[in-house]
Coordinates of C-alpha atoms and ligand atoms in Angstrom, one line a residue:
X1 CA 8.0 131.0 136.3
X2 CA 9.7 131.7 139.1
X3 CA 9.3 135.5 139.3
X4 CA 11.3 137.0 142.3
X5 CA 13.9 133.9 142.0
X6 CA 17.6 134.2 142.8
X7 CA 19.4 131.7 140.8
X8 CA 22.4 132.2 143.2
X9 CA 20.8 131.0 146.1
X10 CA 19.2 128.3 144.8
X11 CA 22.7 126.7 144.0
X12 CA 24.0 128.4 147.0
X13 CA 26.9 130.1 144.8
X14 CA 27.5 133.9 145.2
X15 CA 27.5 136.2 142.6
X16 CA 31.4 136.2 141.7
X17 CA 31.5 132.3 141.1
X18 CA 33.0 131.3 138.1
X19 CA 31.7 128.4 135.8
X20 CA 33.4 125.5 137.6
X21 CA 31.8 126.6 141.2
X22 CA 28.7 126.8 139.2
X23 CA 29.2 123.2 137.8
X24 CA 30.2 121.9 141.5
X25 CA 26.9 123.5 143.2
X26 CA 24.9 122.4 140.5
X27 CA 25.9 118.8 140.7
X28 CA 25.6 118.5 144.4
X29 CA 22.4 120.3 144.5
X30 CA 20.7 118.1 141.8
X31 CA 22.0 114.9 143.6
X32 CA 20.8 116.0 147.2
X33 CA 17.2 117.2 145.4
X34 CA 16.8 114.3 143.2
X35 CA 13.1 113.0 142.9
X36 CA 14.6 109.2 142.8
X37 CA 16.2 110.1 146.8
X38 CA 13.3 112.1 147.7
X39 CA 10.3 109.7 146.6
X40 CA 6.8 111.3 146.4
X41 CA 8.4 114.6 148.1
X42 CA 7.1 117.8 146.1
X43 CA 9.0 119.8 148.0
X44 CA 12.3 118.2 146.5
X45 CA 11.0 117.8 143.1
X46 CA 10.1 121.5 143.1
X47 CA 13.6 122.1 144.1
X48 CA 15.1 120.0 142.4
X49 CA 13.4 122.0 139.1
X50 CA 14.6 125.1 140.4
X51 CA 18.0 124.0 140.5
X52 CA 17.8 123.0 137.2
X53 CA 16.4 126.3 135.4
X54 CA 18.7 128.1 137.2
X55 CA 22.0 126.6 136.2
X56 CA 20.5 126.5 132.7
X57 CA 20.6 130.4 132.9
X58 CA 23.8 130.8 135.4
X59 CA 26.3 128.1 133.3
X60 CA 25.1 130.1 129.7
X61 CA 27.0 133.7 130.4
X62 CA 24.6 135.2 128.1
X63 CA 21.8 134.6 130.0
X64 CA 23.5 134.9 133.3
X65 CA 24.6 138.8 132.0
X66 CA 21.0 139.1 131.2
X67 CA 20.0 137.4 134.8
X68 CA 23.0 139.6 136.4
X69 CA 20.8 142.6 134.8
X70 CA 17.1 142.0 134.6
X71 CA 16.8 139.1 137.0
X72 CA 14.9 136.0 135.7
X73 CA 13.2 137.6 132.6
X74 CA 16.0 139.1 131.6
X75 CA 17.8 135.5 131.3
X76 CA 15.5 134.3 129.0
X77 CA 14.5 132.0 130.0
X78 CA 14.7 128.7 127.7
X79 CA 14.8 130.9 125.2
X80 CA 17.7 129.6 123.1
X81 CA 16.8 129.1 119.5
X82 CA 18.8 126.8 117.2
X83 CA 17.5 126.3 113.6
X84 CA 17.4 123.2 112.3
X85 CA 16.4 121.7 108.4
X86 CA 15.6 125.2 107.0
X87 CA 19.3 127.0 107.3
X88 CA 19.5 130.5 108.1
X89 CA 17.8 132.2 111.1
X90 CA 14.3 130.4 111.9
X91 CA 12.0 133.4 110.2
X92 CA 9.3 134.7 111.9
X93 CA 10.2 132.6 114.6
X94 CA 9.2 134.8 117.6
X95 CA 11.8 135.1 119.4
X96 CA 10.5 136.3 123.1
X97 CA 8.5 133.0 123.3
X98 CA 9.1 131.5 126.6
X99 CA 7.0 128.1 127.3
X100 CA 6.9 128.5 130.5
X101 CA 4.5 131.4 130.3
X102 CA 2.2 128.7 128.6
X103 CA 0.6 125.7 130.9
X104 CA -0.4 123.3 128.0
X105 CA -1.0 122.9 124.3
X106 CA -4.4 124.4 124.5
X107 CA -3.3 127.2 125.8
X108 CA -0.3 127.4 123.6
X109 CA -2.7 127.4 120.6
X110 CA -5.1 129.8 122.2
X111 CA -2.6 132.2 122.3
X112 CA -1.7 131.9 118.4
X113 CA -5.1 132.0 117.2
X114 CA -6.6 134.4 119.4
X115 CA -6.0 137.4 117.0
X116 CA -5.3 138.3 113.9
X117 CA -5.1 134.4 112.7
X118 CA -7.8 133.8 109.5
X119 CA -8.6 136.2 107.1
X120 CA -4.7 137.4 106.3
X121 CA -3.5 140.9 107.1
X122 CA -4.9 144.1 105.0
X123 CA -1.9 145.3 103.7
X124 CA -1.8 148.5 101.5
X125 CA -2.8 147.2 98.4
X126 CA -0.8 147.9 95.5
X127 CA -1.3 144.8 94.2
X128 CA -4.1 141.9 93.7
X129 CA -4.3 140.0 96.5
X130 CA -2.4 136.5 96.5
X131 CA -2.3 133.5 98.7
X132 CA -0.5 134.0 101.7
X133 CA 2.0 131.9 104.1
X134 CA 0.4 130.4 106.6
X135 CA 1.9 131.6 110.2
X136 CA 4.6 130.0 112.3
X137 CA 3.4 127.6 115.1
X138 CA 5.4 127.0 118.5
X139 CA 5.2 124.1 120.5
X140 CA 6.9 122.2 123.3
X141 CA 7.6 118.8 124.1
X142 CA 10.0 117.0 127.1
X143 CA 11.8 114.0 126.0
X144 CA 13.7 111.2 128.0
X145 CA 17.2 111.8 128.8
X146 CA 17.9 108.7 126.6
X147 CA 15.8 109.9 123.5
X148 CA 18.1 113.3 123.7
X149 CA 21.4 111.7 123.5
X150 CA 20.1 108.7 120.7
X151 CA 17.8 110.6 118.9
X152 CA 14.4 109.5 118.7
X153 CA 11.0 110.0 116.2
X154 CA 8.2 112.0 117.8
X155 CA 4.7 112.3 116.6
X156 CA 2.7 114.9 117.8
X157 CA -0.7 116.7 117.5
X158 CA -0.9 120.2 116.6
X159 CA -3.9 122.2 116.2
X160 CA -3.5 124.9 113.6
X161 CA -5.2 125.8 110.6
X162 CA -5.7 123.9 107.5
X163 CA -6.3 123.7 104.3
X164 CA -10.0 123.7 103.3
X165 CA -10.9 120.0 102.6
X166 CA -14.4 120.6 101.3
X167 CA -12.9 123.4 98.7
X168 CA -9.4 122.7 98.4
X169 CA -8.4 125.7 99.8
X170 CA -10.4 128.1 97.3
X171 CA -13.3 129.3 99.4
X172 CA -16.3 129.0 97.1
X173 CA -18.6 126.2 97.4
X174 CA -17.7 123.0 94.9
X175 CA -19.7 123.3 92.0
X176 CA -20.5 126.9 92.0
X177 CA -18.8 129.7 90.0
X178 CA -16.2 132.4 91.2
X179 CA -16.5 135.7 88.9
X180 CA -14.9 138.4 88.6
X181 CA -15.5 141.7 90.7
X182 CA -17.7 143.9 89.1
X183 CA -16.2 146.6 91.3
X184 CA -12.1 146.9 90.6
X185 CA -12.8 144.4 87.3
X186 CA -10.7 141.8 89.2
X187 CA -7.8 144.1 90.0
X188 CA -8.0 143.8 93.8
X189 CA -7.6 147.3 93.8
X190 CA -9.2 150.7 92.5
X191 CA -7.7 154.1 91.9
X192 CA -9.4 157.4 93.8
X193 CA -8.6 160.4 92.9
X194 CA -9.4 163.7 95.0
X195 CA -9.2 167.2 94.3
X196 CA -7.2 169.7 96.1
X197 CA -5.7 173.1 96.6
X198 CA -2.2 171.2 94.9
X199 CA -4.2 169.9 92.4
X200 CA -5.9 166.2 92.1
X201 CA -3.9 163.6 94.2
X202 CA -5.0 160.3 92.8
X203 CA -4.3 156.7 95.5
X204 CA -5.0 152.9 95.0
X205 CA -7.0 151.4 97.7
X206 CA -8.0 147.8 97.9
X207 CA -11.3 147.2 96.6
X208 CA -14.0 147.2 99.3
X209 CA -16.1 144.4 97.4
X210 CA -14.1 141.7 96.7
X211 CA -11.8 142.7 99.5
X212 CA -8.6 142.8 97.2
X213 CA -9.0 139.3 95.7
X214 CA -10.8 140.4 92.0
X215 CA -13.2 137.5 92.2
X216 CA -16.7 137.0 94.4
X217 CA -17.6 133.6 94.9
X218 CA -21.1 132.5 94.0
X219 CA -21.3 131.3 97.2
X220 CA -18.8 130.9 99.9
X221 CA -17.4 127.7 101.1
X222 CA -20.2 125.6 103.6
X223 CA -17.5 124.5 105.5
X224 CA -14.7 127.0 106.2
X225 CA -16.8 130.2 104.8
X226 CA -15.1 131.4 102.3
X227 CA -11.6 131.5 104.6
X228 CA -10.2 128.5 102.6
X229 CA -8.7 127.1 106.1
X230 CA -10.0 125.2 108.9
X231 CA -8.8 124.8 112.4
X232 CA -7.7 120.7 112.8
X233 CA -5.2 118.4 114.1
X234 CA -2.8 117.2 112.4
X235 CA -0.4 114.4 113.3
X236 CA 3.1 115.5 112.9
X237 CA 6.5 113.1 112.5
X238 CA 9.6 115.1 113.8
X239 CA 13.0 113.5 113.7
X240 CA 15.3 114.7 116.9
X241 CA 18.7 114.3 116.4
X242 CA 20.5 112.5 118.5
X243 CA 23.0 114.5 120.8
X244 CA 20.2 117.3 121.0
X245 CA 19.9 119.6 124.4
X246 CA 17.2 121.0 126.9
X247 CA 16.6 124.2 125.4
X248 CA 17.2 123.6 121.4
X249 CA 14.3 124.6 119.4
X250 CA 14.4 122.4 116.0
X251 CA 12.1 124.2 112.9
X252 CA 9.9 121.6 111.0
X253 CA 9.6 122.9 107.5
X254 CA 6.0 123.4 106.4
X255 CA 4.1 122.0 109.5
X256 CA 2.8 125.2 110.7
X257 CA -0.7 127.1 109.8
X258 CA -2.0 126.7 106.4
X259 CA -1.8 129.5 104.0
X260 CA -4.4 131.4 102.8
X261 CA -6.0 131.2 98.9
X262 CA -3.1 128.1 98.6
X263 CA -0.4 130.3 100.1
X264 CA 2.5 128.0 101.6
X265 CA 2.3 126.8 104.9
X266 CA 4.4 128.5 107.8
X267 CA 7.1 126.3 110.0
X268 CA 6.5 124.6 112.9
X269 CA 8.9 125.6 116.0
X270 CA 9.1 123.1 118.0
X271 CA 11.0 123.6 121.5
X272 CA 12.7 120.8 123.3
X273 CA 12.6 120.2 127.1
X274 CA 14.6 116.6 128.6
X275 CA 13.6 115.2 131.5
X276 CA 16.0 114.6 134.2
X277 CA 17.4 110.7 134.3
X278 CA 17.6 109.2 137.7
X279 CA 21.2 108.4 137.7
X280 CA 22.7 110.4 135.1
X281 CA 23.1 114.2 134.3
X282 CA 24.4 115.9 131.1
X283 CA 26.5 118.9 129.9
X284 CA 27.2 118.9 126.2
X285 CA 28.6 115.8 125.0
X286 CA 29.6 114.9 128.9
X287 CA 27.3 112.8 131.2
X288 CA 28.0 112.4 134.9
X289 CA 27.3 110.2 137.7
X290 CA 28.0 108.8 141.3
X291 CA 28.6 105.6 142.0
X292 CA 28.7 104.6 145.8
X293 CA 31.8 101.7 146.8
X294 CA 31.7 99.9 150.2
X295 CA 34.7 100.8 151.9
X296 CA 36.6 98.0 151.3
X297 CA 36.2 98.2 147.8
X298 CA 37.7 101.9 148.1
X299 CA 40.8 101.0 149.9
X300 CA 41.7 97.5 148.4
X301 CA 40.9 98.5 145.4
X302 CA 38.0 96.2 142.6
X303 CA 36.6 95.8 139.2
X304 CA 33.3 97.4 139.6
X305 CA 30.5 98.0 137.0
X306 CA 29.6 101.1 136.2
X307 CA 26.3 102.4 134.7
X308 CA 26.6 104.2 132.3
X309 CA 23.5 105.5 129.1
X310 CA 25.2 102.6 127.0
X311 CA 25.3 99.9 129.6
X312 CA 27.5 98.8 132.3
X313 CA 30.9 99.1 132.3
X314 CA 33.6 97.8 133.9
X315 CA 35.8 99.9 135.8
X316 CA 39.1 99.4 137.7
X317 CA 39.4 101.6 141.1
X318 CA 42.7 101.6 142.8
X319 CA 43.3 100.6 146.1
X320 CA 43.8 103.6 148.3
X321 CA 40.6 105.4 146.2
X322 CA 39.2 108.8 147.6
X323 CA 35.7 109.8 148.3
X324 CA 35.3 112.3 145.3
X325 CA 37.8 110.6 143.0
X326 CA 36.7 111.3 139.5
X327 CA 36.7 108.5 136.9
X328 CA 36.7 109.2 133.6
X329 CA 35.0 106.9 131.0
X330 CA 36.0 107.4 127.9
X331 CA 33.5 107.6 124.8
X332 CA 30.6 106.8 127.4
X333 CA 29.1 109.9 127.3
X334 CA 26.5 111.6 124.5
X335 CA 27.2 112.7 120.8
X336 CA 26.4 116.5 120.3
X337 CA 24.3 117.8 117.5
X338 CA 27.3 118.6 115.1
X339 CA 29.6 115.2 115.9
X340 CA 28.4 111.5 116.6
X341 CA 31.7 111.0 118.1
X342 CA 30.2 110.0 121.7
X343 CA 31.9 112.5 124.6
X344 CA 33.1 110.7 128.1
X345 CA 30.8 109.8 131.3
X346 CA 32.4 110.9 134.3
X347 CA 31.5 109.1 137.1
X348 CA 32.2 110.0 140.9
X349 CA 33.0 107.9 143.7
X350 CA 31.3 108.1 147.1
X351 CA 32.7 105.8 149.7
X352 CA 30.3 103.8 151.7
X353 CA 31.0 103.7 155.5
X354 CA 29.4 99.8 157.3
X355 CA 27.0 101.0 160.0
X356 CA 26.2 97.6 160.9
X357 CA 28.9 94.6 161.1
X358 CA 28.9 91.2 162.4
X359 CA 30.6 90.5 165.6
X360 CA 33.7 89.0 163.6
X361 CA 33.5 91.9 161.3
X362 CA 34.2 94.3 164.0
X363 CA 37.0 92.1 165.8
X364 CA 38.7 92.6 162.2
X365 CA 38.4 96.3 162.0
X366 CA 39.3 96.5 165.7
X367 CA 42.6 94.3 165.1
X368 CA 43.0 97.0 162.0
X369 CA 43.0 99.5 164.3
X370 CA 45.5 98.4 166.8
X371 CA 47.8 97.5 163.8
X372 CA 47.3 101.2 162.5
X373 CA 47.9 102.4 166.6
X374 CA 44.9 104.1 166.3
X375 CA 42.8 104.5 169.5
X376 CA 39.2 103.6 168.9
X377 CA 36.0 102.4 170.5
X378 CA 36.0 98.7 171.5
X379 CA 33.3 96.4 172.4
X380 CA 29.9 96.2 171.2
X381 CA 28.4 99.5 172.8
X382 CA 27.5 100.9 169.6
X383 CA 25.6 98.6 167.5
Ligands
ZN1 ZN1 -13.0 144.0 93.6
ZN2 ZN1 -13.7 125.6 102.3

């Protein structure tokens, strides 16, 4: 994280600038910090990140509000959540996580099963004890700038816990017998009653014996001792949309920690990063990029080829075209999450100036410039 940082500077905006200033700095910035024009430079790359995280907080306005107030935490950072495959708001889904506070899976999955993981929760038993869901998980991956706008299929390994092989996920050894608890006679749960000065006040507690569960295994499970899950990895297939953002978080159903006694298993939250592309950069369904002309090409006008995420394509510039002029292709750009219609790619033109010329070259230009009655260096001094 950042800490201290000013998002402001960093895009060298100040603190009245409305989106499209935002947008303009941003661009420029990411061009000039680019780790393609800066090669091996970790001073640009680490730039070139922090221009990045902060125009993801300064173009959202609700994280630029909470920026504007808190500073960096208050932006939340990467926090936005979209829910994917389950409908509704993603349950239980943590919503203060921030992956940037995490360095790497292992730590990730420290985190989550440092606590309060096996054994379920002791709730105020008023009832047997049943299986339980299994908790949420939260993980991170970073995609290709490609795979976000065409969707891709992503397998990853998550640690969590798991159902029991050895028992099935019933805690006593295979083979031996599970009775019923001598204690609450399988009821989970056993009445005390006390005397007072109001009279006798009578509560349920869970029973201490078979904590809550009305059966005592024979003998507990070898493997996962009697907590019916084991901590493994698990190969998980997740479909990413195509059209899909830095900063979505897409909810696998069913792929996070085991439940207890056969309880269901909790969701797996899985948080998208994209890598930045080389050439291109991407708002929404728009992708942008700068193409650099020779001169000549700028003011006679040419059919050049563009890049753009689906190929080359040709475009026609006019004669008399400006450094900065804005072309717009349409349906070249990325698909969004809710349309496949494909948005445009914008592509900007930067005008390349000759340094070096032949002799005849310059004779040309020179007999340009006396047609033009312009006054200009002659001779070959400057080569
Ligand atoms: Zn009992
Ligand atoms: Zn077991």
């Amino acid at each position: 994280m950042l800490g201290m940082a000013d998002y402001y500077s960093t895009l060298g905006v100040s603190k009245d600038a409305n989106e499209t200033d935002i947008k303009k700095a941003y661009r420029k910035k990411a061009q000039e910090h680019h780790p393609d024009k800066n090669p091996g430079n970790k001073e640009a790359e680490k730039q070139f990140k922090e221009v990045q995280e902060a125009y993801e907080v300064l173009s959202d306005p609700q994280k630029r509000a909470g920026f504007d107030r808190y500073g960096a935490a208050g932006a939340g950072f990467a926090g936005g959540g979209q829910d994917f495959g389950g409908g509704g708001g993603g349950q239980g889904g943590a919503p203060g996580f921030n992956p940037n506070d995490f360095g790497n899976f292992a730590d990730i999955f420290e985190s989550f099963f440092g606590g309060n993981g096996f054994g379920g929760s002791q709730q105020g038993g008023s009832r047997k004890k049943g299986p339980e869901r299994g908790r949420d998980i939260e993980t991170e991956i970073t995609i290709k700038f490609e795979e976000a706008v065409f969707g891709t299929v992503k397998h990853l390994e998550v640690t969590k816990p798991m159902v029991c092989a050895h028992c099935s996920g019933k805690g006593n050894e295979p083979g031996t017998k599970v009775s019923t608890c001598s204690q609450c006679n399988g009821q989970g749960q056993v009445r005390v009653t006390r005397q007072s000065l109001l009279g006798s006040i009578s509560s349920v507690q869970v029973c201490s014996k078979c904590e809550g569960r009305g059966e005592i295994p024979e003998k507990v499970c070898s493997v996962c001792k009697g907590q019916t899950r084991v901590k493994q990895a698990e190969e998980v297939e997740v479909a990413i949309p195509k059209g899909i953002e830095g900063g979505t978080t897409i909810r696998v159903k069913g792929r996070g920690a085991a439940g207890t006694f056969g309880g269901e298993y909790g969701d797996l939250f899985l948080h998208i990063h994209v890598s930045p592309h080389p050439k291109f950069s991407r708002e929404g369904r728009t992708i942008f990029s700068v193409e650099t002309l020779p001169l000549l090409q700028a003011v006679l006008g040419a059919s050049v080829k563009i890049d753009t995420i689906h190929g080359k394509v040709a475009l026609k510039v006019p004669a008399g075209t400006q450094p900065g002029a804005e072309f717009t292709l349409k349906g070249k750009g990325a698909p969004s999450l809710k349309s496949d219609a494909m948005g445009d790619h914008l592509v900007t033109i930067q005008v390349k100036v000759p340094e070096k010329m032949t002799r005849k070259e310059k004779e040309l230009y020179e007999q340009l410039a006396t047609e033009a009655g312009l006054e200009v260096n002659k001779g070959f001094g400057i080569f």
